CSV table of C-alpha atoms in Angstrom, one decimal:
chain,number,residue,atom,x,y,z
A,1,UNK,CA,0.0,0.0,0.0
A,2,UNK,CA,1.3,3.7,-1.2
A,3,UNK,CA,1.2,5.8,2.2
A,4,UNK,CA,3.8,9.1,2.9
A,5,UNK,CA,6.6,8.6,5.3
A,6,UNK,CA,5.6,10.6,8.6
A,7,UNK,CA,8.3,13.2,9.5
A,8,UNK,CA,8.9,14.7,13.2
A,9,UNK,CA,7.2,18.1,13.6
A,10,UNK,CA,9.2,21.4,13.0
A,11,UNK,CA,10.4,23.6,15.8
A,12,UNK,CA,12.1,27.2,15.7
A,13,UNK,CA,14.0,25.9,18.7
A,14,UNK,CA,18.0,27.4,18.5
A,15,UNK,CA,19.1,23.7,18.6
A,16,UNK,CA,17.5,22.4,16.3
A,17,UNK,CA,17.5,25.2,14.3
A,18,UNK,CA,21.3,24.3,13.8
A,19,UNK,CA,20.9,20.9,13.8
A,20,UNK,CA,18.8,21.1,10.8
A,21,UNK,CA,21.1,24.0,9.0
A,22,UNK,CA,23.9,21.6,9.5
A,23,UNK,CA,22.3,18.4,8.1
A,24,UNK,CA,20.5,20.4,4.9
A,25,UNK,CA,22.6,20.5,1.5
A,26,UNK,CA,23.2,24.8,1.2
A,27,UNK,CA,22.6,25.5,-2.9
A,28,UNK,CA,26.6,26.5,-3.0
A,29,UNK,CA,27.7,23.6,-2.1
A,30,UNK,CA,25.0,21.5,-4.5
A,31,UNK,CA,26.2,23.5,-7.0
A,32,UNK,CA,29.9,22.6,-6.8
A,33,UNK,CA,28.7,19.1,-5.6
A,34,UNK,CA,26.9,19.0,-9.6
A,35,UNK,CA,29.6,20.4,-11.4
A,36,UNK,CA,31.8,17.5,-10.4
A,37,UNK,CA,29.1,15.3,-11.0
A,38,UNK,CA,27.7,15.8,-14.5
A,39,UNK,CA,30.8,15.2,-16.5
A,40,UNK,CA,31.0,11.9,-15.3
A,41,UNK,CA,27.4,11.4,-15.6
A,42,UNK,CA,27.4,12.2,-19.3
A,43,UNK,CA,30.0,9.6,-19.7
A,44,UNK,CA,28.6,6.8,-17.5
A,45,UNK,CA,24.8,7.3,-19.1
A,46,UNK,CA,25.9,7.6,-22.7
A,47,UNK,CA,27.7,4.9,-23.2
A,48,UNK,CA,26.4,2.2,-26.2
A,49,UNK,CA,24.9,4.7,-28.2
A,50,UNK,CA,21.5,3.5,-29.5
A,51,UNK,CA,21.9,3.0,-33.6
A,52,UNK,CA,18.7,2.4,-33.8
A,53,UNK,CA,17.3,6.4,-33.1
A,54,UNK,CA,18.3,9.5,-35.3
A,55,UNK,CA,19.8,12.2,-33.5
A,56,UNK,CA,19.6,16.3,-34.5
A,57,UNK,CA,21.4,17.8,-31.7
A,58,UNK,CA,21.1,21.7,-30.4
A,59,UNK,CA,18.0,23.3,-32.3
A,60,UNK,CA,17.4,26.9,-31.2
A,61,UNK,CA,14.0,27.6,-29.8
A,62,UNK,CA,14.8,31.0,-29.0
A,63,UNK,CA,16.7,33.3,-31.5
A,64,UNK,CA,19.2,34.4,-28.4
A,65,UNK,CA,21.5,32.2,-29.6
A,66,UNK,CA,21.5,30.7,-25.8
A,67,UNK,CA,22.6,27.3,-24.8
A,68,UNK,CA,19.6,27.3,-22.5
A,69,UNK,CA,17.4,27.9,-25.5
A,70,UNK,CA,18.3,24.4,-27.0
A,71,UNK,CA,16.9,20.8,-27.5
A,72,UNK,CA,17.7,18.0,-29.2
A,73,UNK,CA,15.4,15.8,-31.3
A,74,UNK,CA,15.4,12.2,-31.4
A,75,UNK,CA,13.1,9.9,-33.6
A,76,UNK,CA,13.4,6.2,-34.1
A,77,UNK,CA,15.1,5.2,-37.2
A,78,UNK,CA,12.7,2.7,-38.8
A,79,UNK,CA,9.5,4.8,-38.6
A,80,UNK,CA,7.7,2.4,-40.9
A,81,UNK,CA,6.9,0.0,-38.1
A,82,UNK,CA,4.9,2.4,-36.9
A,83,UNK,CA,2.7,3.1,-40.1
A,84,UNK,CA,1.9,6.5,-41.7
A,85,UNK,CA,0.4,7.7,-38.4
A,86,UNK,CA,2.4,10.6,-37.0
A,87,UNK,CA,4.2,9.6,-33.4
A,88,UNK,CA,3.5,11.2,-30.3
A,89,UNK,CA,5.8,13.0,-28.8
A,90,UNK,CA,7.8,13.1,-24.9
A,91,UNK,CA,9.2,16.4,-24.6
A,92,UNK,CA,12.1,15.6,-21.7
A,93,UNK,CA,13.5,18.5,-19.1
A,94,UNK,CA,16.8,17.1,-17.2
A,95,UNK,CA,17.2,17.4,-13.3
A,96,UNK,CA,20.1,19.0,-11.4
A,97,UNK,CA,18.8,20.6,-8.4
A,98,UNK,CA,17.7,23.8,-11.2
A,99,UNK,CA,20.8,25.0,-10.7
A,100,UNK,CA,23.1,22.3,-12.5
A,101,UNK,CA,22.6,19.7,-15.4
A,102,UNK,CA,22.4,19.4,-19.0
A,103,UNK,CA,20.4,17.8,-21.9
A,104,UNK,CA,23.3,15.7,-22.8
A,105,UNK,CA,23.4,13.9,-19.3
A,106,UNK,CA,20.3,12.4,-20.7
A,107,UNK,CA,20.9,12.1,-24.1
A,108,UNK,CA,20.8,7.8,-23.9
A,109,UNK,CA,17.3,8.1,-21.9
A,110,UNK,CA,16.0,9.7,-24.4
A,111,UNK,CA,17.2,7.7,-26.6
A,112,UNK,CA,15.6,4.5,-25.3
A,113,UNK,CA,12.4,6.5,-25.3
A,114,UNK,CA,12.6,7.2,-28.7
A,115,UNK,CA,13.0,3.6,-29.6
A,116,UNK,CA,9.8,2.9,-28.0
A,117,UNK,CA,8.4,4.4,-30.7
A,118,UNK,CA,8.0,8.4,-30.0
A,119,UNK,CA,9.8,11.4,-31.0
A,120,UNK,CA,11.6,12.9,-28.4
A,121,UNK,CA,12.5,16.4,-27.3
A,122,UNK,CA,15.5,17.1,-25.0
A,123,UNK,CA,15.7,20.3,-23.8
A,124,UNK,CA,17.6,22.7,-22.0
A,125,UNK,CA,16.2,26.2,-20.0
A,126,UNK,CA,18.0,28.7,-18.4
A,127,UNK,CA,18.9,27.9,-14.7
A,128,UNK,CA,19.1,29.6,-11.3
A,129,UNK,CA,20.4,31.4,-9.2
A,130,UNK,CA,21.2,34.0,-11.9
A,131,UNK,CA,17.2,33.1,-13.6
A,132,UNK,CA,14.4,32.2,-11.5
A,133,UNK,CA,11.4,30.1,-11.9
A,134,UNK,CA,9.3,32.4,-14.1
A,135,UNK,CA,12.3,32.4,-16.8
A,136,UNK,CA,12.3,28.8,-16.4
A,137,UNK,CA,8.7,28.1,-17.1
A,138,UNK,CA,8.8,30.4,-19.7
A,139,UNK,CA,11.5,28.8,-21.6
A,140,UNK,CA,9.7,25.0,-21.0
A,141,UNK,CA,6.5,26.9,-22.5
A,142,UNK,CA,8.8,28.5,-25.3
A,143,UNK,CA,10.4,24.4,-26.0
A,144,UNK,CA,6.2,23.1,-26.3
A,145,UNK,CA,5.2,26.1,-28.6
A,146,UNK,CA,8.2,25.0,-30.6
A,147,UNK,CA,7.1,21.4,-30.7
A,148,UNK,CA,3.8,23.0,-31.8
A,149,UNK,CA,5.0,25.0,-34.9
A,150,UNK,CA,7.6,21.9,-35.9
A,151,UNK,CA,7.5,18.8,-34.6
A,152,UNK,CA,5.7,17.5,-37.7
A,153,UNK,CA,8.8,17.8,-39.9
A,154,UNK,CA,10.1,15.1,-37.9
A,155,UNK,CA,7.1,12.8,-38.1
A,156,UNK,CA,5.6,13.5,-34.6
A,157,UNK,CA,2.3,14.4,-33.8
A,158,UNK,CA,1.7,18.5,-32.1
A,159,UNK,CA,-1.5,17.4,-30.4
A,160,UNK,CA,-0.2,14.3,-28.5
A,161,UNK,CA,2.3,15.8,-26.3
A,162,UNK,CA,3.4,14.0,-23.2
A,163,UNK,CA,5.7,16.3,-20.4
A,164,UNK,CA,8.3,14.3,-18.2
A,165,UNK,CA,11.4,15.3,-16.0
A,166,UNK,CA,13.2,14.1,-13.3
A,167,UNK,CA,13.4,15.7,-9.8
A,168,UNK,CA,14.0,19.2,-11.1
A,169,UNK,CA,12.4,18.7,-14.7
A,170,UNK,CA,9.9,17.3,-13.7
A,171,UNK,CA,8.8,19.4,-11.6
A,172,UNK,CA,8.9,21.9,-14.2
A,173,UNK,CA,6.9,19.4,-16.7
A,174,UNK,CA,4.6,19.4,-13.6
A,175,UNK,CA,4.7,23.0,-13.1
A,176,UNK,CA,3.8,24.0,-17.1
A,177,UNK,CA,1.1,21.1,-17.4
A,178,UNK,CA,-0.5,23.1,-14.0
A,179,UNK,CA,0.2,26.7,-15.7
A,180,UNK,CA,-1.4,25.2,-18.7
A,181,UNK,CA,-4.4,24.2,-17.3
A,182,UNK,CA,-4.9,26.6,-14.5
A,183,UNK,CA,-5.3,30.5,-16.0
A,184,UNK,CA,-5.5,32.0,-12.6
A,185,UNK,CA,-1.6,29.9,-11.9
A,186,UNK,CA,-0.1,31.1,-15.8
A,187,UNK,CA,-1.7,34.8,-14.9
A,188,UNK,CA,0.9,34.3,-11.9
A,189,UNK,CA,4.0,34.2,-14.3
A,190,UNK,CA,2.2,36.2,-16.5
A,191,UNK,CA,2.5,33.2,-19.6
A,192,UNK,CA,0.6,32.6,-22.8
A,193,UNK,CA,0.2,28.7,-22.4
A,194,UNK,CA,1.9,27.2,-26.2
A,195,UNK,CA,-1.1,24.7,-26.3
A,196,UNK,CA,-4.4,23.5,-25.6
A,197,UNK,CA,-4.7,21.8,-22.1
A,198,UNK,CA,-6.1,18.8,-23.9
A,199,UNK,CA,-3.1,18.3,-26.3
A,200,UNK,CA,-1.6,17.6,-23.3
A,201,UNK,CA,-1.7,13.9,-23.3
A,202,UNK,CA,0.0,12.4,-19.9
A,203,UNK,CA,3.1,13.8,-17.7
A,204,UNK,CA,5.6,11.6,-16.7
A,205,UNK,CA,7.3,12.2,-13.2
A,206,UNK,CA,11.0,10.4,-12.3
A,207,UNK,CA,12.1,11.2,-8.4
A,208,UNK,CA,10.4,14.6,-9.0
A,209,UNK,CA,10.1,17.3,-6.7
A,210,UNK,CA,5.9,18.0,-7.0
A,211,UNK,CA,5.5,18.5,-3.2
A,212,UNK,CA,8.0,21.9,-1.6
A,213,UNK,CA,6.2,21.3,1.5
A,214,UNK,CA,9.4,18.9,1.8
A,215,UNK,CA,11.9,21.5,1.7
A,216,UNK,CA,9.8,22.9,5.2
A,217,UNK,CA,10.3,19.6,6.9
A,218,UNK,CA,13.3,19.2,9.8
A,219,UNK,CA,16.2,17.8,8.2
A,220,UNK,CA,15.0,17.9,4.7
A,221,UNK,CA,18.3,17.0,2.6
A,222,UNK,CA,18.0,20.4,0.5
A,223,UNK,CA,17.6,23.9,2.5
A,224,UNK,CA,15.2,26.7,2.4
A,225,UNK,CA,17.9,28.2,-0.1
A,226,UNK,CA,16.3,26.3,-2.5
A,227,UNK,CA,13.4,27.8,-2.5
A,228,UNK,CA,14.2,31.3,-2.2
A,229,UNK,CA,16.7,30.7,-5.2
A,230,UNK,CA,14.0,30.5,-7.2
A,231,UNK,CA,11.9,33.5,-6.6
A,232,UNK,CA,12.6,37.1,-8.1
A,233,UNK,CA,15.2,38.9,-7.0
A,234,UNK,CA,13.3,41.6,-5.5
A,235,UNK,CA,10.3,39.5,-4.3
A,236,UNK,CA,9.3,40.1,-0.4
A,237,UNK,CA,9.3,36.4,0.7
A,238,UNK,CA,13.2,36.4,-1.0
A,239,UNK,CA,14.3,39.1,0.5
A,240,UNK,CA,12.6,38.3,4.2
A,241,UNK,CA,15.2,35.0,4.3
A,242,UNK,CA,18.5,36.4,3.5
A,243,UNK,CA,19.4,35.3,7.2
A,244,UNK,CA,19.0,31.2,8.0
A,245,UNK,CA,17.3,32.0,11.4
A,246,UNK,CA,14.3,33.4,10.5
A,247,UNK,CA,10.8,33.6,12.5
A,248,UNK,CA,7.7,32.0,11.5
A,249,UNK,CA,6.1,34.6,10.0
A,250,UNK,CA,8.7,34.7,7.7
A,251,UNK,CA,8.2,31.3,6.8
A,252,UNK,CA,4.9,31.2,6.4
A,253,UNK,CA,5.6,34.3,3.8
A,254,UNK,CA,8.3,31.7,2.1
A,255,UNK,CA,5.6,29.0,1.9
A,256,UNK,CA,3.0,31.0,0.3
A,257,UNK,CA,5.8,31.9,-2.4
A,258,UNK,CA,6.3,28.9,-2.3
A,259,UNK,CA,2.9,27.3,-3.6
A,260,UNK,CA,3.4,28.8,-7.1
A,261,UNK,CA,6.5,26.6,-7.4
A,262,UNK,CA,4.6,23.6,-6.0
A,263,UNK,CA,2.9,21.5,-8.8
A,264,UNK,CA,0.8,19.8,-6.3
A,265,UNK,CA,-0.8,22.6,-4.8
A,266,UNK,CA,-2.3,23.0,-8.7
A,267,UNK,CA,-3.5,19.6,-8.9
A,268,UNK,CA,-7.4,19.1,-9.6
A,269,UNK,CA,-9.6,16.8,-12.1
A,270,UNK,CA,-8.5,18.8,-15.1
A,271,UNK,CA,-4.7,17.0,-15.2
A,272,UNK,CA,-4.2,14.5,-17.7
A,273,UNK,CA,-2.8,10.7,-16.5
A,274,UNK,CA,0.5,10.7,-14.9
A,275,UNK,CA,3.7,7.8,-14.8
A,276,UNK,CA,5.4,8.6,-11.5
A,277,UNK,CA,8.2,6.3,-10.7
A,278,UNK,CA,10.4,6.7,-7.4
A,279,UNK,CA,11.8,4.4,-4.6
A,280,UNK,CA,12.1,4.2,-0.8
A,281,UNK,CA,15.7,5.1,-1.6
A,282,UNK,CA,14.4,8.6,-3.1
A,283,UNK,CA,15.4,11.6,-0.8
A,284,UNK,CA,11.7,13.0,-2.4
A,285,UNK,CA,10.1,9.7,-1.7
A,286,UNK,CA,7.5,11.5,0.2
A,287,UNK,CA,7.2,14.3,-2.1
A,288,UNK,CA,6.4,12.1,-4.8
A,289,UNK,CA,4.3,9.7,-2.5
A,290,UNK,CA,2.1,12.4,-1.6
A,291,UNK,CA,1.6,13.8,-5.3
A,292,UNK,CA,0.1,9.9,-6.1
A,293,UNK,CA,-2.2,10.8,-3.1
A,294,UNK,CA,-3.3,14.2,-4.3
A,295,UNK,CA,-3.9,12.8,-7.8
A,296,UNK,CA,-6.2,9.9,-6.4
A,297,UNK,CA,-8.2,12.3,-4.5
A,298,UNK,CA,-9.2,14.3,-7.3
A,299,UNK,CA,-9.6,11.0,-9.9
A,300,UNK,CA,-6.8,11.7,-11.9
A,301,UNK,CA,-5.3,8.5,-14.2
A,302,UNK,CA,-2.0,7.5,-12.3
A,303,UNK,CA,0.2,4.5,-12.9
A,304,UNK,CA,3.0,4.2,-10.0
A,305,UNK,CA,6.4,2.5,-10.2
A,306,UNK,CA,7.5,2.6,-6.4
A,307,UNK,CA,10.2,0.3,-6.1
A,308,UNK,CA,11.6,-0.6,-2.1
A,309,UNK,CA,14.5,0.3,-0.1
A,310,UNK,CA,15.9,-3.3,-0.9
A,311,UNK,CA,16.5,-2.5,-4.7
A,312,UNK,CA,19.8,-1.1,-3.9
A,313,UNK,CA,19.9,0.1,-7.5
A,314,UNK,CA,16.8,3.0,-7.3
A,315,UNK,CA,18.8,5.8,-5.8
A,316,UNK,CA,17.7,9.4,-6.8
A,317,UNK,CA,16.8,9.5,-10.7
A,318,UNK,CA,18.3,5.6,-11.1
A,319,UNK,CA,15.9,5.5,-14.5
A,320,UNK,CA,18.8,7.9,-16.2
A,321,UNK,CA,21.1,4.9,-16.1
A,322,UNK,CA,20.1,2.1,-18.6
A,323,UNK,CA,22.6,-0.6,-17.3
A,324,UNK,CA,20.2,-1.3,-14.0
A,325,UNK,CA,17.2,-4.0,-15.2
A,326,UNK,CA,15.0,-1.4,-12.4
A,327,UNK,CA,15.4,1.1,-15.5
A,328,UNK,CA,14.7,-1.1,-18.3
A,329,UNK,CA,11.3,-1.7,-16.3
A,330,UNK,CA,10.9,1.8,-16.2
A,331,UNK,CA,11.1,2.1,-19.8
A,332,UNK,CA,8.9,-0.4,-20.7
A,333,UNK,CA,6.3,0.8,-18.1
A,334,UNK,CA,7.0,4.5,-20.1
A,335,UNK,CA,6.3,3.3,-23.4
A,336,UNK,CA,3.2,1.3,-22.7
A,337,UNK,CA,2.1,4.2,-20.9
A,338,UNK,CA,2.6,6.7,-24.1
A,339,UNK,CA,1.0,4.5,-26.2
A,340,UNK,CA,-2.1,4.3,-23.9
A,341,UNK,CA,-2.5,7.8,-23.3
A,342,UNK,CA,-1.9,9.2,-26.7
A,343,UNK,CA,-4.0,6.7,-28.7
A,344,UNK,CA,-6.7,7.7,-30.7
A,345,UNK,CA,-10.5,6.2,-30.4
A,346,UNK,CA,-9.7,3.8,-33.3
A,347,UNK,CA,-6.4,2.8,-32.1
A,348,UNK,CA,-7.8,1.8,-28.9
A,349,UNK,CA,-10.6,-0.9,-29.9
A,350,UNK,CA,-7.2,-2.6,-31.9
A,351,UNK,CA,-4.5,-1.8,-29.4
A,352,UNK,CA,-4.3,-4.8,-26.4
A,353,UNK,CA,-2.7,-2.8,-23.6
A,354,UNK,CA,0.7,-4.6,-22.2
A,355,UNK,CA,1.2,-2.8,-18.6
A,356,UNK,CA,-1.0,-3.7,-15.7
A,357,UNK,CA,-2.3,-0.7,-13.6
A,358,UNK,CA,-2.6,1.4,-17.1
A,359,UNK,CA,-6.5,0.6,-17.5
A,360,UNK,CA,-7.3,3.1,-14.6
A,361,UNK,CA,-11.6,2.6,-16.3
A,362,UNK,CA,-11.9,-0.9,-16.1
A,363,UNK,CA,-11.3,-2.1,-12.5
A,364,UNK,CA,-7.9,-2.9,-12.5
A,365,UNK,CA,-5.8,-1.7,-9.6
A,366,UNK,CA,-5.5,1.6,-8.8
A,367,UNK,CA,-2.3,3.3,-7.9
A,368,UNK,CA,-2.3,2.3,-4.3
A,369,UNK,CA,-2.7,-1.2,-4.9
A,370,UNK,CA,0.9,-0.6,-7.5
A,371,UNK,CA,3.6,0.1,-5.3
A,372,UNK,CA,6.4,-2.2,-4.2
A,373,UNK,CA,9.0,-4.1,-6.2
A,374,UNK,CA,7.1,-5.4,-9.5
């Protein structure tokens, strides 16, 4: 059974005040933490290239010639299997705390993606601290009008878009699939959603952070930094936490900031089917734990991959490395879950569905009934 991990109460007691500072990750030190990291993830992910997928590597979605204004497409080579029908397509934002990370840590995910049959867009956004999370949505909204206006020239299909991410990304897939639906939450940022709410087909959520009431918890791995990172420079509940030991009042400020950030606060019926994977290993296990929840409550589709704390291999965002078999799952689980959600009516009297807990209509399990090792 799928139930969130109870965490002590919080207190603004001195002690543990400094007990908490002292056992959260401050954003510097992620930061140089990343750096050291992703060069070695590019090279441990990527390995094997897939032959199978065409590549078309830095497209500009913005005429800043930015490297945060770039994707990559990929499409799988032999397009004939999959008739004349144009593909749907998994536009992919990479993780790294929003401060680190690139779309070619990724590049072999996406591949295997694309082999599943879908055409798949890798993108890069600008990143904090020196952009904050308007730019950031903006420039995930600016990648999906893109997909709109050209995704056809490489065979996929502009109204069957699915969003995915993992941890950061996908809380900003999560994030633009709310603003999207939600006018009084895209007035907020002050964006011009790039397509229909119902061309949204599904959002796919690895180790994601969907709940920032997490980051408010004692001892929460990743500090308050985090969060007021990603606001405007100049906004008041930024500029109230410039000093660690702040009162309540003060924090209650942060966490109303904070609910425009938080995809789960945005949740309601209107959302379309969601893929969440994460693990009892995943420092955002109860994040994503309590985003299943939230999307039960209010009827939404959800398929859940929730693996335990005895698969040693399901670490934070495992699913980016293809060598674990807990990955390969993950992909399979991902592509049956495309092809559900993005069917049309006549596909789906033809189509026999492979994954269990995908026919959320029928009686089959629900997402509660999901979780464990499969």
């Amino acid at each position: 059974m799928t139930r969130a991990v109870r965490d002590p109460r919080s207190t603004f007691s001195p002690a543990r005040k400094v007990r908490g500072l002292l056992r959260r990750v401050p954003v510097w030190s992620w930061r140089l933490l990343m750096a050291g990291v992703s060069s070695r993830e590019r090279a441990r992910f990527n390995t094997d290239p897939r032959t199978d997928v065409d590549y078309v590597h830095d497209i500009p979605y913005a005429d800043d010639g930015a490297a945060g204004h770039r994707l990559d497409v990929l499409t799988p080579r032999n397009t004939v299997l999959h008739g004349d029908r144009a593909l749907p397509v998994y536009v992919y934002f990479h993780g790294g705390g929003w401060t680190s990370g690139d779309k070619s840590a990724v590049t072999k995910y996406c591949a295997n993606q694309a082999s599943g049959g879908m055409v798949v867009v890798n993108v890069n956004y600008r990143r904090p601290p020196r952009f904050h999370m308007c730019h950031v949505l903006h420039d995930a909204n600016a990648a999906v009008a893109w997909v709109r206006s050209n995704i056809g020239r490489y065979g996929g299909d502009p109204e069957c878009v699915v969003l995915g991410g993992d941890s950061a990304g996908g809380q900003i897939a999560a994030l633009l699939t709310a603003a999207t639906l939600r006018p009084e939450l895209a007035a907020h940022y002050s964006l011009r959603p790039a397509v229909a709410g119902h061309h949204l087909r599904g959002l796919v959520q690895h180790c994601s952070v969907v709940d920032f009431s997490v980051f408010f918890k004692s001892g929460f791995i990743m500090s308050l930094n985090f969060v007021r990172m990603l606001l405007p420079p100049a906004g008041p509940a930024r500029s109230r936490i410039r000093n660690p030991f702040t009162t309540p009042e003060s924090i209650e400020r942060l966490k109303t900031q904070a609910g425009f950030m938080s995809p789960i606060e945005w949740l309601d019926e209107r959302f379309p089917p969601v893929f969440v994977t994460t693990s009892e290993r995943d420092f955002l296990y109860e994040a994503n734990v309590n985003f299943i929840s939230r999307l039960t409550f209010h009827g939404v589709p959800v398929d859940t991959l929730i693996y335990q704390w005895s698969n040693a291999n399901t670490e934070h965002t495992w699913q980016q490395d293809y060598r674990y078999p807990e990955s390969q799952e993950v992909y399979l689980r991902l592509h049956d879950f495309v092809r559900k959600v993005t069917q049309r009516p006549a596909d789906h009297a033809s189509h026999e569905t492979r994954a269990s807990g995908l026919s959320w209509d029928d009686g089959s399990p629900g997402p509660a009934a999901v979780g464990g090792q499969p």
